[in-house]
């Protein structure tokens, strides 16, 4: 099938009007040797056949039948019903980047509100219209920091930063002459502050990129670190799950310079990793080095309030090779989903949702740590996630859990060989007491 | 209509949310005071009804392809079939975690492998990756692969990327991000690559050429085989910017033209909705020379089952957090399956026919800088009325009053008062006729009542907006 409106009659009228006999003539600039034969048999599908095909593929995924405790940057949260309803509106779903502002006030105001919502959560001054995901937000933040501190050449990065984020940071920085120094974590999975101090002493540090809650779920003690960075005139780049800002110190309270992360926990389903949405917010003095689109408020010729894409002199379509980034299409509709979810929870709901996530994860964590045969790596404050080491081989443990319909967590072997036989276990508000009690029961069985 | 933000509509005590009930033990878990947030979260309080009305109100101030003709050049604004949306919301896909065990996501992995095969067949490439989250990320991936290729060959001097002046802004921006020097070159009088200029610029330092073909003035380069042979014999590679692939579907293939690596904007050619500025998806495809450098995770079929390689020797490494915009490229997969090769060819043919029909009709009103047949889009030079102080921008704004979206204006940069028009294959002749009529009427207005054009639009929720003020006095968020 196809979605072409014109019938053969209209096609013939158009050919006649152009003054040609066949559509083929329009392709005369293409060398004959490059032309491929026109398919003669209709090998398409009807809509119902297509749906059937997709349903069969979806059914080949058995994952939905498990109780999942996987996190690591992608979290299973309840998505309020209103999110899909708003995001599927034709005027949003089928519009382009708002180049013609007067016909795009809806989307422009949405982006303005999204920027405002991220600023409210993080406490930062300004936020852009979105980046692709958490990884690209981290990578762009590093490039931004390098532009802001051109005279320096060392970037410190926590080893407890999500390894999937770190992978893209390495990719983006590959062709730059910056020196990256890894800051390790200690035995309780917190930043090793002695190593950090030692590297900060050199005085050549652009900034420090860390994550809190970190990849292991540990909420880092960042206030003293932030002060040290300020003393050394180094920038503080903090990646965070925006939901954690519901109960933990805002980026502004921690004197962060560039706050980044992935807003997936608000309004975006797991969907095998995307689309999610990266956020990047910063202090106002850095706005002109920000990557990506930004929406600002202005007035029309009658003095009426309106919104436009602004500060575009930073962007690729104007500055070309001198732009702050190559990003063009971003994640607008995913940003809308995030906005709707944040607003549905609102001022009080975001706090309660955050606390609910904290408490349910605590419940499982506290109950697991007392089981003989397990070791809890991060006994201090964690959010959503924590790391448990099992005395038995992990494959054995995973097998028992899976037989019980549970996907118990992310194996850390692949990421950190030193954390062998350990699981990164994520709990969100979606887990009931019954489900968590079952997890505890199966864990006991595993450790017998 | 009010333009109050949600923040301004906040009413104390209103709420939309509900949360599952807590249980007794949970109340004992209180976060450490040292780590807690001190300040309030300055978010609004709003009921679900007020929330939904707010967004419905905003929808009325926006237009998409569902509402109006959207001839935005280089953006391929075609119908977004709703079957794509239905498929993307199937629970079996939506609930899968990106780090789920392979055996539990065989459906997803099969889709990834098969979509790459479909795209390879269409482009004449041999391997690919769906990881890049948008076109520019695809460009970045491709250039990193080109860099890796030269590095592996010990060809360390190659640090220049040649880019024509008609290129999308993302091309030079990406080249710079990837650590290359950009060498820009002028097009010839036909809007095509100036071969002599190209020959002059190719050197042992050339890493590659980035080219859009058909280019951004809608012209297919008849010299493409000569161009690729020039680059290849100098040891350089060719990158194909696939933003304009729509007119070539099952007509001609970038791989056969000599391109080594490319991206496709699935949110253009494969109709995944553009969503007001994304999410997009920009798969990268390449030939045998470059396939070892493709990013990870890499999905492949091995003895009847699908598996993920998270690390791979020679790979350039990571390009997205997980598997890219899965739920977006899933839509492209169903779109390709519905059309089949037969339907995809038809897309190309009608897209090109629609563009040429408009072009031949609009020549009456504006200068057509390039007279040859165009592909899926074409440029107009709307400078006929400069002496009356009417610019392309004014004409574009007036179009909004007539219930269509405006073409891309002032791009590409090589044409004065440029309008880039792309109707796509899904529009009917009657819609195109109406558009021609609108242009005719606006041209008449310029003669009879230029002010109405100069001050357009008049029928939208706002009139012409003050962009200078937005830059001089940036208000970038709600302030209490």
mmCIF file with all atom_site columns, N, CA, C and O in Angstrom, chain A residues 5-6 60-61 90 94-95 100 102 115-116 121 132 171 247 253 271-272 298 301 304-305 330 344 360, chain B residues 8 21 37 39 48 65-66 94 96 108 110 136 275-277 316 318 397 426 429 461 463 466 476 478:
data_model
loop_
_atom_site.group_PDB
_atom_site.id
_atom_site.type_symbol
_atom_site.label_atom_id
_atom_site.label_alt_id
_atom_site.label_comp_id
_atom_site.label_asym_id
_atom_site.label_entity_id
_atom_site.label_seq_id
_atom_site.pdbx_PDB_ins_code
_atom_site.Cartn_x
_atom_site.Cartn_y
_atom_site.Cartn_z
_atom_site.occupancy
_atom_site.B_iso_or_equiv
_atom_site.pdbx_formal_charge
_atom_site.auth_seq_id
_atom_site.auth_comp_id
_atom_site.auth_asym_id
_atom_site.auth_atom_id
_atom_site.pdbx_PDB_model_num
ATOM 1   N N  . UNK A 1 5   ? -1.985 10.538  -2.565 1.00 0.00 ? 5   UNK A N  1
ATOM 2   C CA . UNK A 1 5   ? -3.346 11.032  -2.802 1.00 0.00 ? 5   UNK A CA 1
ATOM 3   C C  . UNK A 1 5   ? -3.711 11.019  -4.287 1.00 0.00 ? 5   UNK A C  1
ATOM 4   O O  . UNK A 1 5   ? -4.847 10.739  -4.649 1.00 0.00 ? 5   UNK A O  1
ATOM 5   N N  . UNK A 1 6   ? -2.751 11.355  -5.141 1.00 0.00 ? 6   UNK A N  1
ATOM 6   C CA . UNK A 1 6   ? -3.062 11.523  -6.566 1.00 0.00 ? 6   UNK A CA 1
ATOM 7   C C  . UNK A 1 6   ? -3.416 10.201  -7.253 1.00 0.00 ? 6   UNK A C  1
ATOM 8   O O  . UNK A 1 6   ? -2.739 9.196   -7.070 1.00 0.00 ? 6   UNK A O  1
ATOM 9   N N  . UNK A 1 60  ? 7.290  -11.820 20.292 1.00 0.00 ? 60  UNK A N  1
ATOM 10  C CA . UNK A 1 60  ? 8.555  -12.552 20.432 1.00 0.00 ? 60  UNK A CA 1
ATOM 11  C C  . UNK A 1 60  ? 9.390  -12.016 21.598 1.00 0.00 ? 60  UNK A C  1
ATOM 12  O O  . UNK A 1 60  ? 10.402 -12.605 21.957 1.00 0.00 ? 60  UNK A O  1
ATOM 13  N N  . UNK A 1 61  ? 8.992  -10.872 22.116 1.00 0.00 ? 61  UNK A N  1
ATOM 14  C CA . UNK A 1 61  ? 9.673  -10.334 23.301 1.00 0.00 ? 61  UNK A CA 1
ATOM 15  C C  . UNK A 1 61  ? 8.971  -10.883 24.536 1.00 0.00 ? 61  UNK A C  1
ATOM 16  O O  . UNK A 1 61  ? 7.834  -10.513 24.818 1.00 0.00 ? 61  UNK A O  1
ATOM 17  N N  . UNK A 1 90  ? -2.516 15.802  16.905 1.00 0.00 ? 90  UNK A N  1
ATOM 18  C CA . UNK A 1 90  ? -1.969 16.062  15.565 1.00 0.00 ? 90  UNK A CA 1
ATOM 19  C C  . UNK A 1 90  ? -1.086 17.296  15.500 1.00 0.00 ? 90  UNK A C  1
ATOM 20  O O  . UNK A 1 90  ? -0.061 17.300  14.839 1.00 0.00 ? 90  UNK A O  1
ATOM 21  N N  . UNK A 1 94  ? 2.567  16.004  14.471 1.00 0.00 ? 94  UNK A N  1
ATOM 22  C CA . UNK A 1 94  ? 2.899  16.103  13.044 1.00 0.00 ? 94  UNK A CA 1
ATOM 23  C C  . UNK A 1 94  ? 3.440  17.476  12.632 1.00 0.00 ? 94  UNK A C  1
ATOM 24  O O  . UNK A 1 94  ? 3.432  17.823  11.468 1.00 0.00 ? 94  UNK A O  1
ATOM 25  N N  . UNK A 1 95  ? 3.931  18.240  13.604 1.00 0.00 ? 95  UNK A N  1
ATOM 26  C CA . UNK A 1 95  ? 4.518  19.539  13.248 1.00 0.00 ? 95  UNK A CA 1
ATOM 27  C C  . UNK A 1 95  ? 6.034  19.410  13.163 1.00 0.00 ? 95  UNK A C  1
ATOM 28  O O  . UNK A 1 95  ? 6.618  18.476  13.709 1.00 0.00 ? 95  UNK A O  1
ATOM 29  N N  . UNK A 1 100 ? 8.527  28.667  11.802 1.00 0.00 ? 100 UNK A N  1
ATOM 30  C CA . UNK A 1 100 ? 7.613  29.806  11.623 1.00 0.00 ? 100 UNK A CA 1
ATOM 31  C C  . UNK A 1 100 ? 6.895  30.028  12.951 1.00 0.00 ? 100 UNK A C  1
ATOM 32  O O  . UNK A 1 100 ? 5.868  29.418  13.243 1.00 0.00 ? 100 UNK A O  1
ATOM 33  N N  . UNK A 1 102 ? 5.000  32.206  14.358 1.00 0.00 ? 102 UNK A N  1
ATOM 34  C CA . UNK A 1 102 ? 3.606  32.646  14.497 1.00 0.00 ? 102 UNK A CA 1
ATOM 35  C C  . UNK A 1 102 ? 2.626  31.496  14.315 1.00 0.00 ? 102 UNK A C  1
ATOM 36  O O  . UNK A 1 102 ? 1.498  31.553  14.825 1.00 0.00 ? 102 UNK A O  1
ATOM 37  N N  . UNK A 1 115 ? 11.505 24.031  29.585 1.00 0.00 ? 115 UNK A N  1
ATOM 38  C CA . UNK A 1 115 ? 12.719 24.660  30.122 1.00 0.00 ? 115 UNK A CA 1
ATOM 39  C C  . UNK A 1 115 ? 12.470 25.121  31.564 1.00 0.00 ? 115 UNK A C  1
ATOM 40  O O  . UNK A 1 115 ? 13.316 24.933  32.439 1.00 0.00 ? 115 UNK A O  1
ATOM 41  N N  . UNK A 1 116 ? 11.282 25.700  31.786 1.00 0.00 ? 116 UNK A N  1
ATOM 42  C CA . UNK A 1 116 ? 10.946 26.208  33.124 1.00 0.00 ? 116 UNK A CA 1
ATOM 43  C C  . UNK A 1 116 ? 10.832 25.068  34.128 1.00 0.00 ? 116 UNK A C  1
ATOM 44  O O  . UNK A 1 116 ? 11.242 25.201  35.280 1.00 0.00 ? 116 UNK A O  1
ATOM 45  N N  . UNK A 1 121 ? 13.048 22.005  38.805 1.00 0.00 ? 121 UNK A N  1
ATOM 46  C CA . UNK A 1 121 ? 13.556 20.795  39.463 1.00 0.00 ? 121 UNK A CA 1
ATOM 47  C C  . UNK A 1 121 ? 15.024 20.951  39.869 1.00 0.00 ? 121 UNK A C  1
ATOM 48  O O  . UNK A 1 121 ? 15.412 20.611  40.977 1.00 0.00 ? 121 UNK A O  1
ATOM 49  N N  . UNK A 1 132 ? 19.558 14.641  22.866 1.00 0.00 ? 132 UNK A N  1
ATOM 50  C CA . UNK A 1 132 ? 19.023 13.316  22.523 1.00 0.00 ? 132 UNK A CA 1
ATOM 51  C C  . UNK A 1 132 ? 18.717 12.450  23.746 1.00 0.00 ? 132 UNK A C  1
ATOM 52  O O  . UNK A 1 132 ? 17.666 11.842  23.836 1.00 0.00 ? 132 UNK A O  1
ATOM 53  N N  . UNK A 1 171 ? 33.588 9.276   23.133 1.00 0.00 ? 171 UNK A N  1
ATOM 54  C CA . UNK A 1 171 ? 33.411 9.448   21.687 1.00 0.00 ? 171 UNK A CA 1
ATOM 55  C C  . UNK A 1 171 ? 33.509 10.925  21.293 1.00 0.00 ? 171 UNK A C  1
ATOM 56  O O  . UNK A 1 171 ? 34.191 11.287  20.344 1.00 0.00 ? 171 UNK A O  1
ATOM 57  N N  . UNK A 1 247 ? 13.435 15.029  46.362 1.00 0.00 ? 247 UNK A N  1
ATOM 58  C CA . UNK A 1 247 ? 13.776 15.016  47.797 1.00 0.00 ? 247 UNK A CA 1
ATOM 59  C C  . UNK A 1 247 ? 15.208 15.430  48.103 1.00 0.00 ? 247 UNK A C  1
ATOM 60  O O  . UNK A 1 247 ? 15.481 15.920  49.182 1.00 0.00 ? 247 UNK A O  1
ATOM 61  N N  . UNK A 1 253 ? 21.409 24.273  44.809 1.00 0.00 ? 253 UNK A N  1
ATOM 62  C CA . UNK A 1 253 ? 21.848 24.232  46.211 1.00 0.00 ? 253 UNK A CA 1
ATOM 63  C C  . UNK A 1 253 ? 23.261 23.668  46.338 1.00 0.00 ? 253 UNK A C  1
ATOM 64  O O  . UNK A 1 253 ? 23.970 23.956  47.296 1.00 0.00 ? 253 UNK A O  1
ATOM 65  N N  . UNK A 1 271 ? 10.652 1.407   26.273 1.00 0.00 ? 271 UNK A N  1
ATOM 66  C CA . UNK A 1 271 ? 10.786 1.360   24.810 1.00 0.00 ? 271 UNK A CA 1
ATOM 67  C C  . UNK A 1 271 ? 12.179 0.972   24.326 1.00 0.00 ? 271 UNK A C  1
ATOM 68  O O  . UNK A 1 271 ? 12.702 1.558   23.381 1.00 0.00 ? 271 UNK A O  1
ATOM 69  N N  . UNK A 1 272 ? 12.791 0.006   24.984 1.00 0.00 ? 272 UNK A N  1
ATOM 70  C CA . UNK A 1 272 ? 14.081 -0.533  24.579 1.00 0.00 ? 272 UNK A CA 1
ATOM 71  C C  . UNK A 1 272 ? 15.155 0.555   24.444 1.00 0.00 ? 272 UNK A C  1
ATOM 72  O O  . UNK A 1 272 ? 16.049 0.449   23.626 1.00 0.00 ? 272 UNK A O  1
ATOM 73  N N  . UNK A 1 298 ? 8.980  36.774  24.042 1.00 0.00 ? 298 UNK A N  1
ATOM 74  C CA . UNK A 1 298 ? 9.095  38.111  23.444 1.00 0.00 ? 298 UNK A CA 1
ATOM 75  C C  . UNK A 1 298 ? 7.679  38.680  23.274 1.00 0.00 ? 298 UNK A C  1
ATOM 76  O O  . UNK A 1 298 ? 6.749  38.183  23.921 1.00 0.00 ? 298 UNK A O  1
ATOM 77  N N  . UNK A 1 301 ? 4.053  42.373  17.213 1.00 0.00 ? 301 UNK A N  1
ATOM 78  C CA . UNK A 1 301 ? 4.027  43.783  16.802 1.00 0.00 ? 301 UNK A CA 1
ATOM 79  C C  . UNK A 1 301 ? 2.923  44.575  17.506 1.00 0.00 ? 301 UNK A C  1
ATOM 80  O O  . UNK A 1 301 ? 2.914  45.799  17.466 1.00 0.00 ? 301 UNK A O  1
ATOM 81  N N  . UNK A 1 304 ? 1.782  41.903  22.204 1.00 0.00 ? 304 UNK A N  1
ATOM 82  C CA . UNK A 1 304 ? 1.241  40.707  22.843 1.00 0.00 ? 304 UNK A CA 1
ATOM 83  C C  . UNK A 1 304 ? 2.341  39.657  23.050 1.00 0.00 ? 304 UNK A C  1
ATOM 84  O O  . UNK A 1 304 ? 3.216  39.500  22.197 1.00 0.00 ? 304 UNK A O  1
ATOM 85  N N  . UNK A 1 305 ? 2.258  38.971  24.158 1.00 0.00 ? 305 UNK A N  1
ATOM 86  C CA . UNK A 1 305 ? 3.267  37.975  24.492 1.00 0.00 ? 305 UNK A CA 1
ATOM 87  C C  . UNK A 1 305 ? 3.341  36.839  23.459 1.00 0.00 ? 305 UNK A C  1
ATOM 88  O O  . UNK A 1 305 ? 2.319  36.374  22.964 1.00 0.00 ? 305 UNK A O  1
ATOM 89  N N  . UNK A 1 330 ? 15.935 17.678  17.750 1.00 0.00 ? 330 UNK A N  1
ATOM 90  C CA . UNK A 1 330 ? 16.223 17.188  19.105 1.00 0.00 ? 330 UNK A CA 1
ATOM 91  C C  . UNK A 1 330 ? 15.132 16.216  19.534 1.00 0.00 ? 330 UNK A C  1
ATOM 92  O O  . UNK A 1 330 ? 14.751 15.352  18.749 1.00 0.00 ? 330 UNK A O  1
ATOM 93  N N  . UNK A 1 344 ? 1.659  16.883  35.776 1.00 0.00 ? 344 UNK A N  1
ATOM 94  C CA . UNK A 1 344 ? 0.605  16.032  36.344 1.00 0.00 ? 344 UNK A CA 1
ATOM 95  C C  . UNK A 1 344 ? 0.920  15.780  37.815 1.00 0.00 ? 344 UNK A C  1
ATOM 96  O O  . UNK A 1 344 ? 0.057  15.830  38.672 1.00 0.00 ? 344 UNK A O  1
ATOM 97  N N  . UNK A 1 360 ? 10.511 2.669   48.644 1.00 0.00 ? 360 UNK A N  1
ATOM 98  C CA . UNK A 1 360 ? 10.311 1.293   48.172 1.00 0.00 ? 360 UNK A CA 1
ATOM 99  C C  . UNK A 1 360 ? 11.653 0.623   47.889 1.00 0.00 ? 360 UNK A C  1
ATOM 100 O O  . UNK A 1 360 ? 11.811 -0.575  48.136 1.00 0.00 ? 360 UNK A O  1
ATOM 101 N N  . UNK B 2 8   ? 1.654  30.117  35.579 1.00 0.00 ? 8   UNK B N  1
ATOM 102 C CA . UNK B 2 8   ? 0.785  31.242  35.941 1.00 0.00 ? 8   UNK B CA 1
ATOM 103 C C  . UNK B 2 8   ? -0.630 30.772  36.233 1.00 0.00 ? 8   UNK B C  1
ATOM 104 O O  . UNK B 2 8   ? -1.413 31.509  36.838 1.00 0.00 ? 8   UNK B O  1
ATOM 105 N N  . UNK B 2 21  ? -0.737 3.423   47.331 1.00 0.00 ? 21  UNK B N  1
ATOM 106 C CA . UNK B 2 21  ? -0.696 3.592   48.801 1.00 0.00 ? 21  UNK B CA 1
ATOM 107 C C  . UNK B 2 21  ? 0.592  3.067   49.406 1.00 0.00 ? 21  UNK B C  1
ATOM 108 O O  . UNK B 2 21  ? 1.125  2.054   48.976 1.00 0.00 ? 21  UNK B O  1
ATOM 109 N N  . UNK B 2 37  ? 16.781 18.294  50.013 1.00 0.00 ? 37  UNK B N  1
ATOM 110 C CA . UNK B 2 37  ? 16.538 19.571  49.339 1.00 0.00 ? 37  UNK B CA 1
ATOM 111 C C  . UNK B 2 37  ? 15.979 20.540  50.371 1.00 0.00 ? 37  UNK B C  1
ATOM 112 O O  . UNK B 2 37  ? 15.028 20.204  51.084 1.00 0.00 ? 37  UNK B O  1
ATOM 113 N N  . UNK B 2 39  ? 15.091 23.961  49.608 1.00 0.00 ? 39  UNK B N  1
ATOM 114 C CA . UNK B 2 39  ? 14.098 24.858  48.996 1.00 0.00 ? 39  UNK B CA 1
ATOM 115 C C  . UNK B 2 39  ? 12.901 24.109  48.455 1.00 0.00 ? 39  UNK B C  1
ATOM 116 O O  . UNK B 2 39  ? 12.910 22.890  48.305 1.00 0.00 ? 39  UNK B O  1
ATOM 117 N N  . UNK B 2 48  ? -6.266 17.976  36.739 1.00 0.00 ? 48  UNK B N  1
ATOM 118 C CA . UNK B 2 48  ? -6.121 17.308  35.442 1.00 0.00 ? 48  UNK B CA 1
ATOM 119 C C  . UNK B 2 48  ? -6.948 18.006  34.362 1.00 0.00 ? 48  UNK B C  1
ATOM 120 O O  . UNK B 2 48  ? -6.517 18.124  33.220 1.00 0.00 ? 48  UNK B O  1
ATOM 121 N N  . UNK B 2 65  ? 1.287  18.640  9.793  1.00 0.00 ? 65  UNK B N  1
ATOM 122 C CA . UNK B 2 65  ? 0.922  18.142  8.475  1.00 0.00 ? 65  UNK B CA 1
ATOM 123 C C  . UNK B 2 65  ? -0.532 17.650  8.459  1.00 0.00 ? 65  UNK B C  1
ATOM 124 O O  . UNK B 2 65  ? -1.210 17.690  7.431  1.00 0.00 ? 65  UNK B O  1
ATOM 125 N N  . UNK B 2 66  ? -1.029 17.214  9.616  1.00 0.00 ? 66  UNK B N  1
ATOM 126 C CA . UNK B 2 66  ? -2.437 16.802  9.695  1.00 0.00 ? 66  UNK B CA 1
ATOM 127 C C  . UNK B 2 66  ? -3.398 17.967  9.460  1.00 0.00 ? 66  UNK B C  1
ATOM 128 O O  . UNK B 2 66  ? -4.545 17.757  9.080  1.00 0.00 ? 66  UNK B O  1
ATOM 129 N N  . UNK B 2 94  ? 6.929  -1.614  24.059 1.00 0.00 ? 94  UNK B N  1
ATOM 130 C CA . UNK B 2 94  ? 7.007  -0.482  24.993 1.00 0.00 ? 94  UNK B CA 1
ATOM 131 C C  . UNK B 2 94  ? 7.660  -0.877  26.316 1.00 0.00 ? 94  UNK B C  1
ATOM 132 O O  . UNK B 2 94  ? 8.412  -0.114  26.898 1.00 0.00 ? 94  UNK B O  1
ATOM 133 N N  . UNK B 2 96  ? 9.912  -3.153  27.010 1.00 0.00 ? 96  UNK B N  1
ATOM 134 C CA . UNK B 2 96  ? 11.227 -3.791  27.043 1.00 0.00 ? 96  UNK B CA 1
ATOM 135 C C  . UNK B 2 96  ? 12.310 -2.837  27.539 1.00 0.00 ? 96  UNK B C  1
ATOM 136 O O  . UNK B 2 96  ? 12.407 -1.691  27.094 1.00 0.00 ? 96  UNK B O  1
ATOM 137 N N  . UNK B 2 108 ? 12.597 -7.432  19.208 1.00 0.00 ? 108 UNK B N  1
ATOM 138 C CA . UNK B 2 108 ? 13.266 -6.144  18.977 1.00 0.00 ? 108 UNK B CA 1
ATOM 139 C C  . UNK B 2 108 ? 14.526 -6.318  18.130 1.00 0.00 ? 108 UNK B C  1
ATOM 140 O O  . UNK B 2 108 ? 14.793 -5.540  17.210 1.00 0.00 ? 108 UNK B O  1
ATOM 141 N N  . UNK B 2 110 ? 15.324 -8.758  16.124 1.00 0.00 ? 110 UNK B N  1
ATOM 142 C CA . UNK B 2 110 ? 14.979 -9.137  14.746 1.00 0.00 ? 110 UNK B CA 1
ATOM 143 C C  . UNK B 2 110 ? 14.610 -7.896  13.936 1.00 0.00 ? 110 UNK B C  1
ATOM 144 O O  . UNK B 2 110 ? 15.042 -7.724  12.791 1.00 0.00 ? 110 UNK B O  1
ATOM 145 N N  . UNK B 2 136 ? 22.014 14.587  12.373 1.00 0.00 ? 136 UNK B N  1
ATOM 146 C CA . UNK B 2 136 ? 23.331 15.148  12.680 1.00 0.00 ? 136 UNK B CA 1
ATOM 147 C C  . UNK B 2 136 ? 24.170 14.155  13.486 1.00 0.00 ? 136 UNK B C  1
ATOM 148 O O  . UNK B 2 136 ? 25.392 14.123  13.361 1.00 0.00 ? 136 UNK B O  1
ATOM 149 N N  . UNK B 2 275 ? 7.179  15.487  15.390 1.00 0.00 ? 275 UNK B N  1
ATOM 150 C CA . UNK B 2 275 ? 6.940  15.820  16.800 1.00 0.00 ? 275 UNK B CA 1
ATOM 151 C C  . UNK B 2 275 ? 7.303  17.229  17.236 1.00 0.00 ? 275 UNK B C  1
ATOM 152 O O  . UNK B 2 275 ? 7.644  17.451  18.384 1.00 0.00 ? 275 UNK B O  1
ATOM 153 N N  . UNK B 2 276 ? 7.254  18.200  16.318 1.00 0.00 ? 276 UNK B N  1
ATOM 154 C CA . UNK B 2 276 ? 7.585  19.576  16.707 1.00 0.00 ? 276 UNK B CA 1
ATOM 155 C C  . UNK B 2 276 ? 9.083  19.777  16.920 1.00 0.00 ? 276 UNK B C  1
ATOM 156 O O  . UNK B 2 276 ? 9.500  20.728  17.561 1.00 0.00 ? 276 UNK B O  1
ATOM 157 N N  . UNK B 2 277 ? 9.902  18.876  16.380 1.00 0.00 ? 277 UNK B N  1
ATOM 158 C CA . UNK B 2 277 ? 11.358 19.020  16.525 1.00 0.00 ? 277 UNK B CA 1
ATOM 159 C C  . UNK B 2 277 ? 11.995 17.776  17.100 1.00 0.00 ? 277 UNK B C  1
ATOM 160 O O  . UNK B 2 277 ? 12.940 17.847  17.858 1.00 0.00 ? 277 UNK B O  1
ATOM 161 N N  . UNK B 2 316 ? 34.042 2.194   16.447 1.00 0.00 ? 316 UNK B N  1
ATOM 162 C CA . UNK B 2 316 ? 34.275 3.530   17.014 1.00 0.00 ? 316 UNK B CA 1
ATOM 163 C C  . UNK B 2 316 ? 33.701 3.629   18.422 1.00 0.00 ? 316 UNK B C  1
ATOM 164 O O  . UNK B 2 316 ? 33.980 4.560   19.143 1.00 0.00 ? 316 UNK B O  1
ATOM 165 N N  . UNK B 2 318 ? 30.603 3.850   21.379 1.00 0.00 ? 318 UNK B N  1
ATOM 166 C CA . UNK B 2 318 ? 29.237 4.269   21.695 1.00 0.00 ? 318 UNK B CA 1
ATOM 167 C C  . UNK B 2 318 ? 28.767 5.491   20.885 1.00 0.00 ? 318 UNK B C  1
ATOM 168 O O  . UNK B 2 318 ? 29.567 6.333   20.495 1.00 0.00 ? 318 UNK B O  1
ATOM 169 N N  . UNK B 2 397 ? 5.420  34.673  5.604  1.00 0.00 ? 397 UNK B N  1
ATOM 170 C CA . UNK B 2 397 ? 4.510  34.960  6.723  1.00 0.00 ? 397 UNK B CA 1
ATOM 171 C C  . UNK B 2 397 ? 3.071  35.121  6.225  1.00 0.00 ? 397 UNK B C  1
ATOM 172 O O  . UNK B 2 397 ? 2.119  34.738  6.899  1.00 0.00 ? 397 UNK B O  1
ATOM 173 N N  . UNK B 2 426 ? 2.709  12.740  -0.753 1.00 0.00 ? 426 UNK B N  1
ATOM 174 C CA . UNK B 2 426 ? 1.365  12.464  -0.235 1.00 0.00 ? 426 UNK B CA 1
ATOM 175 C C  . UNK B 2 426 ? 0.355  13.572  -0.570 1.00 0.00 ? 426 UNK B C  1
ATOM 176 O O  . UNK B 2 426 ? -0.839 13.380  -0.411 1.00 0.00 ? 426 UNK B O  1
ATOM 177 N N  . UNK B 2 429 ? -2.971 16.876  -6.190 1.00 0.00 ? 429 UNK B N  1
ATOM 178 C CA . UNK B 2 429 ? -2.888 17.956  -7.167 1.00 0.00 ? 429 UNK B CA 1
ATOM 179 C C  . UNK B 2 429 ? -3.734 19.143  -6.727 1.00 0.00 ? 429 UNK B C  1
ATOM 180 O O  . UNK B 2 429 ? -3.329 20.297  -6.877 1.00 0.00 ? 429 UNK B O  1
ATOM 181 N N  . UNK B 2 461 ? -2.363 33.296  16.258 1.00 0.00 ? 461 UNK B N  1
ATOM 182 C CA . UNK B 2 461 ? -2.571 33.709  17.653 1.00 0.00 ? 461 UNK B CA 1
ATOM 183 C C  . UNK B 2 461 ? -1.722 34.928  18.016 1.00 0.00 ? 461 UNK B C  1
ATOM 184 O O  . UNK B 2 461 ? -2.023 35.649  18.959 1.00 0.00 ? 461 UNK B O  1
ATOM 185 N N  . UNK B 2 463 ? 0.875  38.207  16.055 1.00 0.00 ? 463 UNK B N  1
ATOM 186 C CA . UNK B 2 463 ? 1.358  38.815  14.811 1.00 0.00 ? 463 UNK B CA 1
ATOM 187 C C  . UNK B 2 463 ? 2.884  38.660  14.782 1.00 0.00 ? 463 UNK B C  1
ATOM 188 O O  . UNK B 2 463 ? 3.449  37.938  15.607 1.00 0.00 ? 463 UNK B O  1
ATOM 189 N N  . UNK B 2 466 ? 8.921  39.776  17.739 1.00 0.00 ? 466 UNK B N  1
ATOM 190 C CA . UNK B 2 466 ? 10.150 40.550  17.837 1.00 0.00 ? 466 UNK B CA 1
ATOM 191 C C  . UNK B 2 466 ? 11.299 39.643  18.285 1.00 0.00 ? 466 UNK B C  1
ATOM 192 O O  . UNK B 2 466 ? 11.493 39.412  19.480 1.00 0.00 ? 466 UNK B O  1
ATOM 193 N N  . UNK B 2 476 ? 14.070 33.148  29.433 1.00 0.00 ? 476 UNK B N  1
ATOM 194 C CA . UNK B 2 476 ? 14.183 31.765  28.977 1.00 0.00 ? 476 UNK B CA 1
ATOM 195 C C  . UNK B 2 476 ? 13.434 30.780  29.866 1.00 0.00 ? 476 UNK B C  1
ATOM 196 O O  . UNK B 2 476 ? 13.477 29.582  29.655 1.00 0.00 ? 476 UNK B O  1
ATOM 197 N N  . UNK B 2 478 ? 9.983  30.606  33.115 1.00 0.00 ? 478 UNK B N  1
ATOM 198 C CA . UNK B 2 478 ? 9.025  31.296  33.958 1.00 0.00 ? 478 UNK B CA 1
ATOM 199 C C  . UNK B 2 478 ? 9.736  31.821  35.200 1.00 0.00 ? 478 UNK B C  1
ATOM 200 O O  . UNK B 2 478 ? 10.479 31.096  35.851 1.00 0.00 ? 478 UNK B O  1
#
